[in-house]
Amino acid sequence: MNSHSSQPPDIEEPIFYHIPVLPTEVIEGLAVRSGGHYLDATVGGGGHTRLILEAAPDVRVTALDQDEDALAAAKKNLAEFGERVTFIHSNFAAYKYPSQTFDGILADLGVSSYHLDQPERGFSFRNTASLDMRMNRQQSLTAADVINDWDEVELADIFFKYGEERLSRRIAKRIVEQRPFSTTTDLAEAIAYSVPPKYRYGRIHPATRVFQALRIVVNDELKSLETFLEKAPNALILGGRIAIISFHSLEDRIVKHSFKDSSILKIVTKKPIIAQEEEIDINPRSRSAKLRIAEKIE
């Protein structure tokens, strides 16, 4: 699920055009070295994997993604590297991590612009689409299932917990009164009209946090992240590094505590690394990115 991409102009078919976030910081942080073997746990369009492959001679990358569209795009974008890249269709929580294998592991937890720009995937309310939001379309649970079937208390809880939405109860009540919903725009409109006017026309759309919460729930993102953080460090060689880019405080908190509580990792970044102004100008989505790095010590 790689992030911060934006599409180049005049291209009809949707593509993964991936501007990797914090590019220099990731390569330096992973200390990419000649002959190394790296795991990109969220390859997306392949932007970070390309940087890793180009950073030193004879580097190999194992590239995972739970989204088949992403994997197909990465294969195309990285074709020139041939055998140096191995592609695997898997969620990073479900992957079988080989013990002490990788010199570095990277996970970029953002949603790609490809997903946001693909109306039919239902991640964004900029366009009318069905309420889907599945990263892996082989799973059954969709955002529509959650919105239309879960009870008011459950909805209010997830909006508060995963969306950090203060008006979660009001919003949940309105949704339950007006459901069923089948499209992203109908849901976004109902949410907008359930909050006071001063929030309705604020800096961020009132549906933004609810959509974040739905995406996290549909894809079980926080549980997957916890599982990944538990398993991945064992796959690092001694001195190998793990680098994780998160985009909201819930994820960042999990990464921070997991690194701190680990008996086999030493924290490299006391504070998370964030994007500089120059990068934010080129790639506005890098604004909320936080990179944390740890090293395997035993």
Coordinates of C-alpha atoms in Angstrom, one line a residue:
M1 CA 0.0 0.0 0.0
N2 CA 2.5 2.5 -1.0
S3 CA 1.9 6.1 -0.7
H4 CA 2.1 9.6 -2.1
S5 CA 1.8 9.2 -5.7
S6 CA 0.3 11.5 -8.1
Q7 CA -0.6 10.8 -11.7
P8 CA 1.3 12.5 -14.5
P9 CA -1.0 14.4 -16.9
D10 CA -2.6 13.0 -20.1
I11 CA -2.6 9.3 -19.1
E12 CA -5.9 7.6 -19.7
E13 CA -5.5 4.3 -17.9
P14 CA -5.0 4.4 -14.1
I15 CA -1.4 3.8 -13.2
F16 CA 0.7 3.6 -10.1
Y17 CA 2.9 6.6 -10.5
H18 CA 4.7 6.6 -7.3
I19 CA 6.7 9.5 -5.8
P20 CA 8.4 7.8 -2.9
V21 CA 8.2 9.8 0.3
L22 CA 11.4 10.7 2.3
P23 CA 13.5 9.1 -0.4
T24 CA 17.0 10.1 0.8
E25 CA 16.1 9.5 4.4
V26 CA 14.8 6.0 3.7
I27 CA 18.0 4.9 1.8
E28 CA 20.3 6.5 4.4
G29 CA 18.2 5.0 7.2
L30 CA 18.3 1.5 5.8
A31 CA 22.1 1.9 5.2
V32 CA 21.6 0.1 1.8
R33 CA 24.8 -1.8 1.0
S34 CA 26.2 -3.7 -1.9
G35 CA 25.0 -7.3 -2.2
G36 CA 22.3 -6.7 0.5
H37 CA 18.9 -8.3 0.5
Y38 CA 16.0 -6.1 1.4
L39 CA 12.3 -6.5 2.0
D40 CA 9.8 -3.9 0.8
A41 CA 6.7 -5.0 2.7
T42 CA 4.4 -2.5 0.9
V43 CA 5.8 -2.2 -2.7
G44 CA 2.9 -0.2 -4.2
G45 CA 4.1 1.2 -7.5
G46 CA 7.7 0.3 -6.7
G47 CA 9.1 3.8 -6.0
H48 CA 11.0 2.9 -2.8
T49 CA 12.1 -0.5 -4.2
R50 CA 13.6 1.3 -7.2
L51 CA 15.6 3.6 -4.9
I52 CA 16.9 0.6 -2.9
L53 CA 18.0 -1.3 -6.1
E54 CA 19.7 1.8 -7.4
A55 CA 21.5 2.6 -4.2
A56 CA 24.2 0.0 -4.4
P57 CA 25.4 -2.8 -6.7
D58 CA 23.9 -6.3 -6.6
V59 CA 21.1 -5.4 -4.2
R60 CA 18.1 -7.8 -4.2
V61 CA 14.6 -6.9 -3.0
T62 CA 11.7 -9.1 -2.0
A63 CA 8.6 -7.0 -2.7
L64 CA 5.2 -7.7 -1.1
D65 CA 1.8 -6.1 -1.6
Q66 CA -1.7 -7.3 -0.7
D67 CA -3.2 -5.4 -3.7
E68 CA -2.9 -7.3 -7.0
D69 CA -3.1 -4.1 -9.0
A70 CA -0.2 -2.7 -7.1
L71 CA 1.9 -5.8 -7.7
A72 CA 1.2 -5.8 -11.4
A73 CA 2.2 -2.2 -11.7
A74 CA 5.4 -2.8 -9.7
K75 CA 6.4 -5.7 -11.9
K76 CA 6.0 -3.5 -15.0
N77 CA 7.8 -0.5 -13.4
L78 CA 10.7 -2.6 -12.2
A79 CA 11.0 -5.0 -15.1
E80 CA 14.5 -3.7 -16.0
F81 CA 15.9 -5.2 -12.7
G82 CA 14.9 -8.7 -13.7
E83 CA 15.8 -11.4 -11.2
R84 CA 16.9 -8.9 -8.6
V85 CA 13.3 -8.5 -7.5
T86 CA 11.0 -11.2 -6.2
F87 CA 7.3 -10.3 -6.1
I88 CA 4.9 -11.8 -3.6
H89 CA 1.1 -11.2 -3.3
S90 CA 0.6 -11.1 0.5
N91 CA -0.4 -8.8 3.3
F92 CA 2.7 -8.0 5.4
A93 CA 1.0 -9.5 8.4
A94 CA 0.4 -12.9 6.7
Y95 CA 3.8 -13.2 5.1
K96 CA 6.0 -16.1 6.4
Y97 CA 9.1 -14.2 7.5
P98 CA 12.4 -16.2 7.0
S99 CA 14.6 -16.0 10.0
Q100 CA 17.7 -13.7 9.8
T101 CA 17.5 -13.1 6.1
F102 CA 17.2 -9.4 5.3
D103 CA 19.7 -6.5 5.6
G104 CA 16.8 -4.1 5.8
I105 CA 12.9 -4.0 5.9
L106 CA 10.8 -1.1 4.8
A107 CA 7.0 -0.5 5.2
D108 CA 5.3 2.6 3.9
L109 CA 1.8 2.6 5.5
G110 CA 0.2 5.3 3.4
V111 CA -2.6 4.8 1.0
S112 CA -1.4 5.3 -2.6
S113 CA -2.9 8.1 -4.7
Y114 CA -3.7 5.4 -7.1
H115 CA -6.2 4.1 -4.6
L116 CA -7.6 7.6 -4.0
D117 CA -7.6 8.4 -7.7
Q118 CA -9.4 5.2 -8.6
P119 CA -13.0 6.1 -7.9
E120 CA -14.3 2.5 -8.1
R121 CA -12.1 1.4 -5.2
G122 CA -14.2 3.6 -2.9
F123 CA -11.4 5.1 -0.8
S124 CA -12.2 8.7 -1.5
F125 CA -15.4 10.7 -1.5
R126 CA -14.2 13.1 -4.3
N127 CA -16.0 10.9 -6.7
T128 CA -19.2 8.8 -6.5
A129 CA -18.3 5.2 -6.0
S130 CA -19.5 2.1 -4.2
L131 CA -18.4 1.9 -0.6
D132 CA -15.7 -0.7 -1.0
M133 CA -12.2 0.2 0.4
R134 CA -10.7 -3.3 0.3
M135 CA -7.0 -3.3 -0.4
N136 CA -7.1 -7.0 -1.1
R137 CA -10.2 -7.6 -3.2
Q138 CA -10.2 -11.3 -2.3
Q139 CA -11.6 -10.5 1.1
S140 CA -15.3 -10.2 1.7
L141 CA -15.8 -7.3 4.2
T142 CA -16.4 -3.9 2.5
A143 CA -17.1 -0.4 3.9
A144 CA -20.7 -0.8 2.9
D145 CA -21.0 -3.9 5.1
V146 CA -19.7 -1.9 8.1
I147 CA -21.8 1.2 7.5
N148 CA -25.1 -0.6 6.8
D149 CA -24.8 -3.6 9.2
W150 CA -22.9 -2.6 12.3
D151 CA -24.9 -1.0 15.2
E152 CA -24.8 2.6 16.2
V153 CA -22.5 2.0 19.3
E154 CA -20.0 0.0 17.2
L155 CA -19.9 2.7 14.5
A156 CA -19.4 5.5 17.1
D157 CA -16.6 3.5 18.7
I158 CA -14.7 2.9 15.5
F159 CA -15.1 6.6 14.3
F160 CA -13.7 7.7 17.7
K161 CA -11.0 5.1 18.0
Y162 CA -9.7 4.9 14.5
G163 CA -10.7 8.3 13.1
E164 CA -10.1 10.2 16.3
E165 CA -13.5 11.9 15.5
R166 CA -14.9 13.9 18.4
L167 CA -18.4 14.0 17.0
S168 CA -18.5 10.2 16.5
R169 CA -21.8 9.7 18.3
R170 CA -23.7 12.3 16.4
I171 CA -22.4 11.0 13.1
A172 CA -23.1 7.4 13.9
K173 CA -26.7 8.3 14.9
R174 CA -27.3 10.1 11.6
I175 CA -25.9 7.2 9.6
V176 CA -28.1 4.7 11.3
E177 CA -31.2 6.8 10.8
Q178 CA -30.5 7.3 7.1
R179 CA -29.0 4.0 6.0
P180 CA -28.6 2.0 3.8
F181 CA -25.9 3.8 1.9
S182 CA -24.4 2.5 -1.3
T183 CA -22.0 5.3 -2.4
T184 CA -19.1 7.3 -1.0
T185 CA -20.7 10.7 -1.8
D186 CA -24.0 9.9 -0.2
L187 CA -22.3 8.8 2.9
A188 CA -20.0 11.9 2.9
E189 CA -23.0 14.2 2.5
A190 CA -24.9 12.6 5.4
I191 CA -21.8 13.0 7.6
A192 CA -21.4 16.6 6.6
Y193 CA -25.0 17.4 7.6
S194 CA -24.7 15.6 10.9
V195 CA -22.1 18.0 12.2
P196 CA -22.6 21.7 13.2
P197 CA -22.1 24.2 10.3
K198 CA -18.8 25.5 11.7
Y199 CA -17.3 22.0 11.2
R200 CA -19.1 21.4 7.9
Y201 CA -17.0 24.1 6.1
G202 CA -13.8 23.6 8.0
R203 CA -10.3 23.0 6.7
I204 CA -10.8 19.3 6.4
H205 CA -14.1 17.7 5.2
P206 CA -16.1 16.3 8.1
A207 CA -16.1 12.9 6.4
T208 CA -12.3 12.6 6.3
R209 CA -11.8 11.0 9.7
V210 CA -14.8 8.6 9.3
F211 CA -13.4 7.4 5.9
Q212 CA -10.0 6.9 7.6
A213 CA -11.7 4.8 10.3
L214 CA -13.6 2.7 7.8
R215 CA -10.5 2.0 5.8
I216 CA -8.6 0.9 8.9
V217 CA -11.4 -1.4 10.0
V218 CA -12.1 -2.9 6.5
N219 CA -8.4 -3.7 6.1
D220 CA -7.7 -4.5 9.7
E221 CA -4.8 -2.1 9.4
L222 CA -3.7 -1.6 13.0
K223 CA -3.9 -5.3 13.9
S224 CA -2.0 -6.1 10.8
L225 CA 0.6 -3.5 11.7
E226 CA 1.0 -5.0 15.2
T227 CA 1.4 -8.5 13.8
F228 CA 4.0 -7.2 11.2
L229 CA 6.0 -5.5 14.0
E230 CA 6.0 -8.6 16.0
K231 CA 7.2 -10.9 13.2
A232 CA 9.4 -8.7 11.0
P233 CA 12.4 -8.0 13.3
N234 CA 13.2 -11.7 13.5
A235 CA 13.8 -11.7 9.8
L236 CA 16.6 -9.1 10.0
I237 CA 20.2 -10.1 10.2
L238 CA 22.3 -8.7 13.1
G239 CA 22.8 -5.0 12.4
G240 CA 19.9 -5.0 9.9
R241 CA 17.5 -2.1 10.0
I242 CA 13.7 -1.7 9.9
A243 CA 12.2 1.5 8.6
I244 CA 8.6 2.4 8.9
I245 CA 6.7 5.4 7.4
S246 CA 3.3 6.1 9.0
F247 CA 0.8 8.8 8.2
H248 CA -1.4 9.2 11.3
S249 CA -0.9 9.2 15.0
L250 CA -2.5 5.8 15.7
E251 CA 0.1 4.1 13.4
D252 CA 3.0 6.2 14.6
R253 CA 2.2 5.4 18.3
I254 CA 2.1 1.6 17.6
V255 CA 5.5 1.8 15.7
K256 CA 7.1 3.9 18.5
H257 CA 6.0 1.6 21.3
S258 CA 6.8 -1.6 19.4
F259 CA 10.4 -0.4 18.8
K260 CA 10.8 0.8 22.4
D261 CA 9.4 -2.4 23.9
S262 CA 11.5 -4.8 21.6
S263 CA 14.3 -6.7 23.2
I264 CA 16.1 -7.2 19.9
L265 CA 15.8 -3.7 18.4
K266 CA 17.7 -0.5 19.2
I267 CA 16.0 2.7 18.2
V268 CA 18.0 4.7 15.6
T269 CA 15.6 7.7 15.3
K270 CA 14.9 9.3 18.7
K271 CA 12.3 11.5 17.1
P272 CA 10.5 10.6 13.9
I273 CA 12.0 12.0 10.6
I274 CA 9.6 14.3 8.8
A275 CA 9.6 15.8 5.3
Q276 CA 11.3 19.1 4.6
E277 CA 9.6 22.0 3.0
E278 CA 11.1 21.4 -0.4
E279 CA 9.7 17.8 -0.5
I280 CA 6.3 19.0 0.7
D281 CA 6.2 21.5 -2.1
I282 CA 6.8 18.8 -4.7
N283 CA 4.7 16.1 -2.9
P284 CA 2.1 17.6 -0.6
R285 CA 1.1 14.1 0.8
S286 CA 4.5 13.8 2.4
R287 CA 3.4 16.5 4.9
S288 CA 2.0 14.0 7.4
A289 CA 4.7 11.3 6.9
K290 CA 6.8 10.1 9.9
L291 CA 9.7 7.8 9.5
R292 CA 11.0 5.7 12.4
I293 CA 14.0 3.4 12.2
A294 CA 15.4 0.7 14.5
E295 CA 18.4 -1.7 14.3
K296 CA 18.6 -5.4 15.2
I297 CA 21.0 -5.9 18.1
E298 CA 20.7 -9.5 19.1

